[in-house]
Short mmCIF file of C-alpha atoms and ligand atoms in Angstrom, two decimals:
data_model
loop_
_atom_site.label_atom_id
_atom_site.label_comp_id
_atom_site.label_asym_id
_atom_site.label_seq_id
_atom_site.Cartn_x
_atom_site.Cartn_y
_atom_site.Cartn_z
CA UNK A 1 2.57 -29.09 7.41
CA UNK A 2 0.05 -31.26 5.72
CA UNK A 3 -1.66 -29.98 2.68
CA UNK A 4 0.48 -26.94 2.18
CA UNK A 5 1.53 -26.01 -1.31
CA UNK A 6 5.05 -26.44 -2.63
CA UNK A 7 5.74 -22.77 -2.38
CA UNK A 8 5.51 -23.00 1.37
CA UNK A 9 6.59 -26.49 2.18
CA UNK A 10 10.27 -26.81 1.27
CA UNK A 11 13.35 -25.20 2.76
CA UNK A 12 12.44 -21.89 1.29
CA UNK A 13 9.84 -20.99 3.86
CA UNK A 14 9.59 -17.25 3.53
CA UNK A 15 12.86 -17.22 1.68
CA UNK A 16 12.43 -19.14 -1.53
CA UNK A 17 10.35 -16.33 -2.92
CA UNK A 18 13.35 -14.05 -2.89
CA UNK A 19 14.89 -15.68 -5.92
CA UNK A 20 14.00 -14.40 -9.33
CA UNK A 21 12.69 -17.63 -10.80
CA UNK A 22 10.09 -17.79 -8.09
CA UNK A 23 9.25 -14.14 -7.76
CA UNK A 24 5.81 -12.92 -8.48
CA UNK A 25 7.04 -10.01 -10.54
CA UNK A 26 10.64 -10.15 -11.51
CA UNK A 27 10.54 -6.35 -11.73
CA UNK A 28 13.55 -5.84 -13.94
CA UNK A 29 12.20 -5.51 -17.45
CA UNK A 30 8.94 -3.67 -17.14
CA UNK A 31 8.34 -0.28 -18.64
CA UNK A 32 7.17 1.21 -15.43
CA UNK A 33 9.59 -0.53 -13.13
CA UNK A 34 12.41 0.05 -15.57
CA UNK A 35 14.40 2.59 -13.59
CA UNK A 36 17.85 1.80 -12.32
CA UNK A 37 16.71 2.32 -8.77
CA UNK A 38 13.98 -0.22 -9.05
CA UNK A 39 16.41 -2.59 -10.66
CA UNK A 40 18.48 -2.06 -7.55
CA UNK A 41 15.53 -2.91 -5.35
CA UNK A 42 14.97 -6.01 -7.45
CA UNK A 43 18.56 -7.00 -7.20
CA UNK A 44 18.25 -6.74 -3.47
CA UNK A 45 15.63 -9.47 -3.61
CA UNK A 46 18.25 -11.66 -5.20
CA UNK A 47 21.40 -10.18 -3.74
CA UNK A 48 23.28 -12.75 -1.70
CA UNK A 49 24.53 -10.19 0.82
CA UNK A 50 21.05 -8.88 1.35
CA UNK A 51 19.78 -12.41 1.56
CA UNK A 52 22.43 -13.49 4.04
CA UNK A 53 21.83 -10.45 6.20
CA UNK A 54 18.14 -11.17 6.39
CA UNK A 55 18.06 -14.95 6.14
CA UNK A 56 18.72 -15.60 9.79
CA UNK A 57 16.07 -13.15 10.88
CA UNK A 58 13.55 -14.56 8.45
CA UNK A 59 14.19 -18.10 9.54
CA UNK A 60 14.66 -17.64 13.25
CA UNK A 61 11.78 -18.33 15.56
CA UNK A 62 12.46 -15.13 17.49
CA UNK A 63 11.21 -11.91 16.03
CA UNK A 64 14.33 -9.80 15.52
CA UNK A 65 13.86 -6.52 17.31
CA UNK A 66 16.82 -4.38 16.53
CA UNK A 67 15.60 -1.46 18.52
CA UNK A 68 13.10 -2.25 21.20
CA UNK A 69 10.10 -4.40 21.98
CA UNK A 70 7.93 -1.36 21.66
CA UNK A 71 7.49 -0.60 17.97
CA UNK A 72 6.60 2.96 18.73
CA UNK A 73 9.86 3.85 20.44
CA UNK A 74 12.30 4.17 17.63
CA UNK A 75 15.60 5.95 17.74
CA UNK A 76 14.24 8.66 15.51
CA UNK A 77 16.89 11.32 15.27
CA UNK A 78 15.16 14.61 14.96
CA UNK A 79 17.43 17.59 14.88
CA UNK A 80 15.12 20.39 15.66
CA UNK A 81 12.04 21.14 17.69
CA UNK A 82 8.64 22.13 16.52
CA UNK A 83 8.14 25.87 16.40
CA UNK A 84 4.46 26.40 17.11
CA UNK A 85 4.74 30.07 16.28
CA UNK A 86 5.77 29.21 12.75
CA UNK A 87 2.83 27.61 10.95
CA UNK A 88 3.64 26.70 7.40
CA UNK A 89 1.86 28.12 4.47
CA UNK A 90 2.17 27.43 0.77
CA UNK A 91 0.98 30.16 -1.51
CA UNK A 92 -0.76 31.81 1.43
CA UNK A 93 -2.64 28.62 2.33
CA UNK A 94 -2.29 26.35 5.36
CA UNK A 95 -0.66 23.03 4.49
CA UNK A 96 -2.45 19.72 4.82
CA UNK A 97 -1.21 16.29 3.74
CA UNK A 98 -2.73 13.71 1.44
CA UNK A 99 -1.28 10.21 1.34
CA UNK A 100 -2.16 8.39 -1.87
CA UNK A 101 -1.78 4.64 -1.40
CA UNK A 102 -0.94 2.44 -4.38
CA UNK A 103 -0.82 -1.34 -4.34
CA UNK A 104 -2.54 -4.55 -5.29
CA UNK A 105 -5.22 -5.93 -2.97
CA UNK A 106 -3.96 -7.71 0.15
CA UNK A 107 -0.49 -6.19 0.07
CA UNK A 108 -1.01 -4.54 3.46
CA UNK A 109 -2.02 -0.98 2.49
CA UNK A 110 -4.67 -0.55 5.20
CA UNK A 111 -2.55 -2.24 7.86
CA UNK A 112 0.50 -0.11 7.06
CA UNK A 113 -1.68 3.02 7.08
CA UNK A 114 -2.81 2.27 10.61
CA UNK A 115 0.84 1.71 11.60
CA UNK A 116 1.79 5.05 10.05
CA UNK A 117 -0.96 6.83 11.95
CA UNK A 118 0.30 5.30 15.21
CA UNK A 119 3.76 6.53 14.35
CA UNK A 120 2.58 10.08 13.58
CA UNK A 121 0.54 10.12 16.79
CA UNK A 122 3.53 9.05 18.85
CA UNK A 123 5.94 11.63 17.56
CA UNK A 124 5.93 15.06 19.19
CA UNK A 125 6.57 16.66 15.82
CA UNK A 126 3.40 15.27 14.31
CA UNK A 127 1.12 14.27 17.20
CA UNK A 128 -1.12 17.28 16.70
CA UNK A 129 -1.98 16.22 13.15
CA UNK A 130 -5.46 14.74 12.84
CA UNK A 131 -5.17 11.71 10.55
CA UNK A 132 -8.03 9.98 8.81
CA UNK A 133 -8.24 7.05 6.41
CA UNK A 134 -10.64 7.32 3.47
CA UNK A 135 -11.11 3.75 2.32
CA UNK A 136 -12.77 3.17 -1.05
CA UNK A 137 -13.84 -0.35 -0.05
CA UNK A 138 -15.61 0.97 3.06
CA UNK A 139 -17.38 3.68 1.08
CA UNK A 140 -18.42 1.04 -1.47
CA UNK A 141 -19.83 -1.14 1.29
CA UNK A 142 -21.65 1.77 2.90
CA UNK A 143 -23.26 2.73 -0.38
CA UNK A 144 -24.00 -0.77 -1.67
CA UNK A 145 -25.19 -2.09 1.70
CA UNK A 146 -27.68 0.74 1.84
CA UNK A 147 -28.86 -0.21 -1.62
CA UNK A 148 -28.90 -3.97 -1.61
CA UNK A 149 -28.62 -4.87 2.10
CA UNK A 150 -25.77 -7.30 1.52
CA UNK A 151 -22.06 -7.10 2.37
CA UNK A 152 -20.97 -7.94 -1.17
CA UNK A 153 -22.89 -9.31 -4.08
CA UNK A 154 -20.80 -12.17 -5.41
CA UNK A 155 -21.43 -13.09 -8.96
CA UNK A 156 -20.24 -15.54 -11.56
CA UNK A 157 -21.30 -13.30 -14.38
CA UNK A 158 -18.73 -10.80 -15.55
CA UNK A 159 -21.33 -8.06 -15.93
CA UNK A 160 -22.11 -8.15 -12.22
CA UNK A 161 -18.56 -8.60 -11.01
CA UNK A 162 -17.44 -5.25 -9.62
CA UNK A 163 -13.77 -6.12 -9.94
CA UNK A 164 -13.94 -7.24 -13.57
CA UNK A 165 -12.11 -4.56 -15.58
CA UNK A 166 -15.22 -4.35 -17.80
CA UNK A 167 -16.97 -2.74 -14.86
CA UNK A 168 -14.29 -0.27 -13.91
CA UNK A 169 -16.80 2.57 -14.16
CA UNK A 170 -18.63 1.34 -11.08
CA UNK A 171 -15.41 1.06 -9.10
CA UNK A 172 -14.30 4.51 -10.32
CA UNK A 173 -17.50 5.99 -8.98
CA UNK A 174 -16.80 4.68 -5.49
CA UNK A 175 -13.22 5.90 -5.67
CA UNK A 176 -14.32 9.36 -6.76
CA UNK A 177 -16.85 9.60 -3.95
CA UNK A 178 -14.13 8.58 -1.50
CA UNK A 179 -11.74 11.19 -2.90
CA UNK A 180 -14.38 13.91 -2.70
CA UNK A 181 -15.06 12.98 0.91
CA UNK A 182 -11.36 13.39 1.66
CA UNK A 183 -11.25 16.82 -0.04
CA UNK A 184 -14.42 17.84 1.76
CA UNK A 185 -13.08 17.00 5.21
CA UNK A 186 -9.73 18.63 4.50
CA UNK A 187 -11.49 21.74 3.24
CA UNK A 188 -13.70 21.84 6.33
CA UNK A 189 -10.57 21.58 8.47
CA UNK A 190 -11.79 18.28 9.95
CA UNK A 191 -8.48 16.52 9.34
CA UNK A 192 -4.85 17.35 8.54
CA UNK A 193 -3.62 14.11 7.00
CA UNK A 194 -6.04 12.36 4.64
CA UNK A 195 -5.05 8.84 3.59
CA UNK A 196 -6.69 7.77 0.32
CA UNK A 197 -6.87 4.00 0.77
CA UNK A 198 -7.61 2.31 -2.55
CA UNK A 199 -5.50 0.23 -4.89
CA UNK A 200 -5.12 3.20 -7.28
CA UNK A 201 -3.79 0.58 -9.61
CA UNK A 202 -4.00 2.32 -12.99
CA UNK A 203 -2.20 5.32 -14.46
CA UNK A 204 -5.57 6.80 -15.47
CA UNK A 205 -6.80 6.73 -11.88
CA UNK A 206 -3.62 8.34 -10.63
CA UNK A 207 -3.79 11.03 -13.30
CA UNK A 208 -7.34 11.78 -12.16
CA UNK A 209 -6.28 12.02 -8.52
CA UNK A 210 -3.51 14.50 -9.25
CA UNK A 211 -5.74 16.59 -11.51
CA UNK A 212 -8.13 16.80 -8.59
CA UNK A 213 -5.31 17.72 -6.19
CA UNK A 214 -4.31 20.54 -8.55
CA UNK A 215 -7.90 21.77 -8.75
CA UNK A 216 -8.10 21.72 -4.98
CA UNK A 217 -4.86 23.63 -4.57
CA UNK A 218 -5.74 26.24 -7.17
CA UNK A 219 -9.22 26.81 -5.80
CA UNK A 220 -9.14 30.35 -4.51
CA UNK A 221 -12.02 29.68 -2.17
CA UNK A 222 -10.08 27.05 -0.24
CA UNK A 223 -7.76 28.06 2.60
CA UNK A 224 -5.72 24.90 2.39
CA UNK A 225 -2.89 23.49 0.32
CA UNK A 226 -2.59 19.72 -0.06
CA UNK A 227 0.91 18.25 0.01
CA UNK A 228 0.73 14.93 -1.88
CA UNK A 229 2.65 11.91 -0.62
CA UNK A 230 2.54 8.71 -2.65
CA UNK A 231 2.97 5.49 -0.66
CA UNK A 232 3.32 2.35 -2.74
CA UNK A 233 2.94 -0.96 -0.91
CA UNK A 234 4.24 -4.02 -2.76
CA UNK A 235 4.30 -7.66 -1.79
CA UNK A 236 6.12 -10.23 -3.92
CA UNK A 237 6.39 -13.02 -1.40
CA UNK A 238 4.03 -15.91 -2.04
CA UNK A 239 3.76 -16.94 1.58
CA UNK A 240 2.91 -13.40 2.62
CA UNK A 241 0.27 -13.13 -0.09
CA UNK A 242 -1.25 -16.49 0.80
CA UNK A 243 -1.46 -15.53 4.48
CA UNK A 244 -2.97 -12.14 3.57
CA UNK A 245 -5.60 -13.75 1.34
CA UNK A 246 -6.55 -16.09 4.17
CA UNK A 247 -7.04 -13.07 6.44
CA UNK A 248 -8.92 -11.13 3.77
CA UNK A 249 -11.51 -13.90 3.63
CA UNK A 250 -12.73 -12.68 7.04
CA UNK A 251 -13.13 -9.02 6.08
CA UNK A 252 -16.41 -7.15 5.80
CA UNK A 253 -16.97 -8.18 2.18
CA UNK A 254 -17.23 -11.80 3.25
CA UNK A 255 -18.90 -11.67 6.67
CA UNK A 256 -21.86 -13.65 5.43
CA UNK A 257 -19.89 -15.94 3.11
CA UNK A 258 -18.43 -19.40 3.78
CA UNK A 259 -14.62 -19.60 3.78
CA UNK A 260 -14.37 -21.39 0.46
CA UNK A 261 -16.52 -18.89 -1.37
CA UNK A 262 -14.58 -16.00 0.15
CA UNK A 263 -11.17 -17.42 -0.79
CA UNK A 264 -12.28 -18.19 -4.33
CA UNK A 265 -13.85 -14.78 -4.76
CA UNK A 266 -10.82 -12.92 -3.43
CA UNK A 267 -8.54 -15.01 -5.66
CA UNK A 268 -10.68 -14.05 -8.65
CA UNK A 269 -10.52 -10.39 -7.57
CA UNK A 270 -6.73 -10.57 -7.42
CA UNK A 271 -6.56 -11.94 -10.96
CA UNK A 272 -8.62 -9.02 -12.22
CA UNK A 273 -6.29 -6.58 -10.49
CA UNK A 274 -3.13 -8.29 -11.75
CA UNK A 275 -4.47 -8.04 -15.29
CA UNK A 276 -4.58 -4.24 -15.13
CA UNK A 277 -2.14 -3.11 -12.46
CA UNK A 278 0.59 -0.66 -13.40
CA UNK A 279 3.15 -0.10 -10.66
CA UNK A 280 4.03 3.50 -9.87
CA UNK A 281 7.41 4.44 -11.33
CA UNK A 282 9.94 7.23 -11.14
CA UNK A 283 8.85 8.28 -14.64
CA UNK A 284 5.32 8.69 -13.42
CA UNK A 285 6.57 10.60 -10.37
CA UNK A 286 8.39 13.03 -12.67
CA UNK A 287 5.38 13.41 -14.96
CA UNK A 288 3.13 14.18 -12.01
CA UNK A 289 5.64 16.63 -10.64
CA UNK A 290 5.79 18.45 -13.99
CA UNK A 291 2.01 18.47 -14.23
CA UNK A 292 1.54 19.90 -10.72
CA UNK A 293 4.27 22.51 -11.23
CA UNK A 294 2.67 23.71 -14.47
CA UNK A 295 -0.82 23.90 -13.04
CA UNK A 296 -0.09 25.29 -9.63
CA UNK A 297 2.47 27.74 -11.01
CA UNK A 298 4.69 27.26 -7.98
CA UNK A 299 7.48 24.85 -7.18
CA UNK A 300 5.58 22.27 -5.23
CA UNK A 301 6.37 19.53 -2.74
CA UNK A 302 5.90 15.93 -3.86
CA UNK A 303 7.01 12.72 -2.16
CA UNK A 304 7.11 9.03 -3.07
CA UNK A 305 7.79 6.22 -0.60
CA UNK A 306 7.72 2.43 -0.87
CA UNK A 307 7.21 -0.44 1.52
CA UNK A 308 8.23 -3.70 -0.16
CA UNK A 309 7.60 -7.11 1.42
CA UNK A 310 6.76 -5.59 4.82
CA UNK A 311 9.89 -3.45 4.68
CA UNK A 312 12.45 -6.25 4.39
CA UNK A 313 13.35 -5.21 0.83
CA UNK A 314 14.80 -1.71 0.86
CA UNK A 315 13.50 0.53 -1.89
CA UNK A 316 16.77 2.49 -2.11
CA UNK A 317 16.55 5.42 -4.49
CA UNK A 318 13.08 4.44 -5.64
CA UNK A 319 11.87 6.74 -2.85
CA UNK A 320 11.79 10.35 -4.00
CA UNK A 321 11.42 13.64 -2.18
CA UNK A 322 10.96 16.94 -3.89
CA UNK A 323 11.26 19.88 -1.51
CA UNK A 324 10.90 23.27 -3.10
CA UNK A 325 13.34 25.91 -1.81
CA UNK A 326 10.43 27.65 -0.11
CA UNK A 327 9.31 24.46 1.66
CA UNK A 328 8.46 25.19 5.29
CA UNK A 329 9.44 23.49 8.48
CA UNK A 330 6.12 21.75 9.08
CA UNK A 331 6.38 19.88 5.79
CA UNK A 332 10.01 18.96 6.44
CA UNK A 333 9.19 17.71 9.96
CA UNK A 334 6.25 15.62 8.80
CA UNK A 335 8.14 14.10 5.90
CA UNK A 336 11.06 13.31 8.16
CA UNK A 337 8.78 11.38 10.52
CA UNK A 338 7.23 9.49 7.58
CA UNK A 339 10.66 8.77 6.12
CA UNK A 340 11.82 7.37 9.46
CA UNK A 341 8.73 5.20 9.58
CA UNK A 342 9.43 3.86 6.08
CA UNK A 343 13.12 3.28 6.77
CA UNK A 344 12.44 1.39 9.99
CA UNK A 345 9.22 -0.34 9.01
CA UNK A 346 10.66 -3.86 9.12
CA UNK A 347 12.01 -3.38 12.66
CA UNK A 348 8.91 -1.60 13.90
CA UNK A 349 6.22 -3.84 12.44
CA UNK A 350 7.47 -5.95 9.54
CA UNK A 351 9.32 -8.65 11.45
CA UNK A 352 6.42 -9.10 13.82
CA UNK A 353 4.19 -9.66 10.79
CA UNK A 354 6.68 -12.13 9.29
CA UNK A 355 6.68 -14.01 12.57
CA UNK A 356 2.88 -14.20 12.42
CA UNK A 357 3.08 -15.57 8.86
CA UNK A 358 5.63 -18.11 9.94
CA UNK A 359 3.51 -19.24 12.90
CA UNK A 360 0.47 -19.47 10.66
CA UNK A 361 2.19 -21.89 8.31
CA UNK A 362 3.83 -23.84 11.13
CA UNK A 363 0.51 -24.44 12.82
CA UNK A 364 -1.28 -24.76 9.52
CA UNK A 365 -1.62 -28.49 10.07
CA UNK A 366 -3.74 -27.75 13.14
CA UNK A 367 -6.28 -25.78 11.15
CA UNK A 368 -9.43 -27.53 10.17
CA UNK A 369 -9.06 -29.91 7.27
CA UNK A 370 -11.55 -27.86 5.32
CA UNK A 371 -9.63 -24.59 5.72
CA UNK A 372 -6.39 -26.26 4.79
CA UNK A 373 -7.70 -27.99 1.73
CA UNK A 374 -9.59 -24.96 0.54
CA UNK A 375 -6.71 -22.51 0.84
CA UNK A 376 -4.27 -24.90 -0.85
CA UNK A 377 -6.70 -25.81 -3.56
CA UNK A 378 -7.10 -22.17 -4.58
CA UNK A 379 -3.92 -20.35 -3.55
CA UNK A 380 -1.26 -22.70 -4.87
CA UNK A 381 1.67 -22.63 -7.29
CA UNK A 382 -0.64 -22.66 -10.28
CA UNK A 383 -2.52 -19.66 -8.94
CA UNK A 384 0.73 -17.71 -8.44
CA UNK A 385 1.95 -18.73 -11.89
CA UNK A 386 -1.32 -17.43 -13.32
CA UNK A 387 -0.83 -14.13 -11.50
CA UNK A 388 2.70 -13.95 -12.87
CA UNK A 389 1.41 -14.55 -16.41
CA UNK A 390 -1.25 -11.89 -15.98
CA UNK A 391 1.21 -9.29 -14.83
CA UNK A 392 3.56 -10.27 -17.66
CA UNK A 393 0.84 -10.00 -20.28
CA UNK A 394 0.15 -6.59 -18.82
CA UNK A 395 3.71 -5.56 -19.71
CA UNK A 396 5.34 -5.76 -16.29
CA UNK A 397 7.33 -8.96 -16.27
N1 ATP B 1 2.47 -5.24 7.31
C1 ATP B 1 1.55 -6.01 7.83
N2 ATP B 1 1.49 -6.21 9.15
C2 ATP B 1 0.54 -7.02 9.69
N3 ATP B 1 -0.38 -7.68 8.96
C3 ATP B 1 -0.37 -7.52 7.64
C4 ATP B 1 0.59 -6.68 7.01
N4 ATP B 1 0.34 -6.72 5.69
C5 ATP B 1 -0.70 -7.54 5.51
N5 ATP B 1 -1.13 -8.03 6.68
C6 ATP B 1 -2.24 -8.99 6.84
O1 ATP B 1 -2.85 -9.14 5.56
C7 ATP B 1 -4.22 -8.77 5.60
C8 ATP B 1 -4.50 -7.89 4.40
O2 ATP B 1 -3.87 -6.65 4.58
P1 ATP B 1 -4.59 -5.28 4.27
O3 ATP B 1 -6.05 -5.38 4.46
O4 ATP B 1 -3.86 -4.24 5.03
O5 ATP B 1 -4.26 -5.17 2.71
P2 ATP B 1 -4.77 -4.11 1.67
O6 ATP B 1 -3.65 -3.93 0.71
O7 ATP B 1 -5.28 -2.89 2.36
O8 ATP B 1 -5.95 -4.89 0.96
P3 ATP B 1 -7.18 -4.36 0.08
O9 ATP B 1 -6.63 -3.53 -1.03
O10 ATP B 1 -7.81 -5.60 -0.43
O11 ATP B 1 -8.09 -3.58 0.99
C9 ATP B 1 -4.43 -8.05 6.92
O12 ATP B 1 -5.68 -8.41 7.43
C10 ATP B 1 -3.33 -8.55 7.79
O13 ATP B 1 -3.75 -9.73 8.43
O1 F6P B 2 -10.92 1.38 -6.69
P1 F6P B 2 -9.64 0.73 -6.30
O2 F6P B 2 -8.47 1.64 -6.43
O3 F6P B 2 -9.43 -0.58 -6.97
O4 F6P B 2 -9.66 0.42 -4.75
C1 F6P B 2 -10.80 0.08 -4.03
C2 F6P B 2 -10.95 -1.39 -3.84
O5 F6P B 2 -9.79 -1.99 -3.36
C3 F6P B 2 -10.11 -3.03 -2.49
O6 F6P B 2 -9.61 -2.70 -1.24
C4 F6P B 2 -9.47 -4.29 -3.06
O7 F6P B 2 -9.58 -5.40 -2.25
C5 F6P B 2 -11.61 -3.07 -2.37
O8 F6P B 2 -12.08 -3.27 -1.08
C6 F6P B 2 -12.02 -1.72 -2.85
O9 F6P B 2 -13.29 -1.74 -3.39
#
């Protein structure tokens, strides 16, 4: 595997990153990731039993398929049937769902969203729900392309760099437009599940989102009630991240850019995000729950799910579900389907992805010399160490 960085080249292919010394975030001391349950998730990264149970599947050339070759046919155990005559209301309003994604760039948020939609579409309990993704990057491109006729204006000056934290205002504007579009389509009954696809990487952004959800739900003119579901997507594995960055260099932002420029620009973007990212925590979940309960004056549903390293690390009690006593069947059904998706993500989609990563690095030597050299020259151990330092200086070692 000529030219590959150390992180990928020794015996730890797709496994070495599971030990703490090599992890991108070690997770255990941060303020936000300080809960016992997250510690448990962290321990699982290092836990020898967990490791042994997964090592063979991570290393084998066959994709382990515990259930079936068809990712959409899971043994989902649903105990009751949909009752069409029993639509669910909250506070006299028809329920809709909003999935708020959280996660650093290139962790798989958009990909996992499309997998979730497939899953909802294939389950009789949820197949009538109209799902739509509202992607802040797409909205940004639509607006900025119309203005400057370019996929993405790359710049070396910090004042022009959209992802430099100095320019957060610009990025916030795109996010707010995206959020308003989601509310608008929900309110017009154009969709039932709105997925807000952005990194939502700061506490301030998340506070804004939930203030807006409360305003929406307390708006007497609206006939709908939004049930918020937080889905945090994390990726700590260096090989996964490297593979994802390679793929990101072909996305719409970089259609007109040479590979090297794209990789360098995305790497720079990642550094900006690592310098300001705050993972979502149980504390924040509880704060948001209190805030919504106070403002909506009813006991309200709120859910928090995690996909870590394509589902191979189990989030354990980091996932949270708050069902009020009055919670109706439609919400319970939908959450059950989502929970099944989360719990089986690795079998449904994760291992197939890991296999693709593995193949990518195995055949890496066959890639063009330029691609190889470029990726390794930018996304290497030093780069990951820099990311680690950035996240540590941000208080989340
Ligand atoms: N779970 C996954 N299954 C399959 N491919 C994945 C998965 N996660 C990441 N990838 C690969 O990584 C690339 C980046 O993933 P994706 O675009 O979903 O990340 P993202 O978190 O939405 O990024 P951004 O925030 O920059 O938009 C994808 O193009 C895909 O090739
Ligand atoms: O405004 P946020 O939450 O950072 O998320 C939006 C941005 O995230 C990205 O997906 C990061 O790569 C961009 O495409 C997009 O502009």
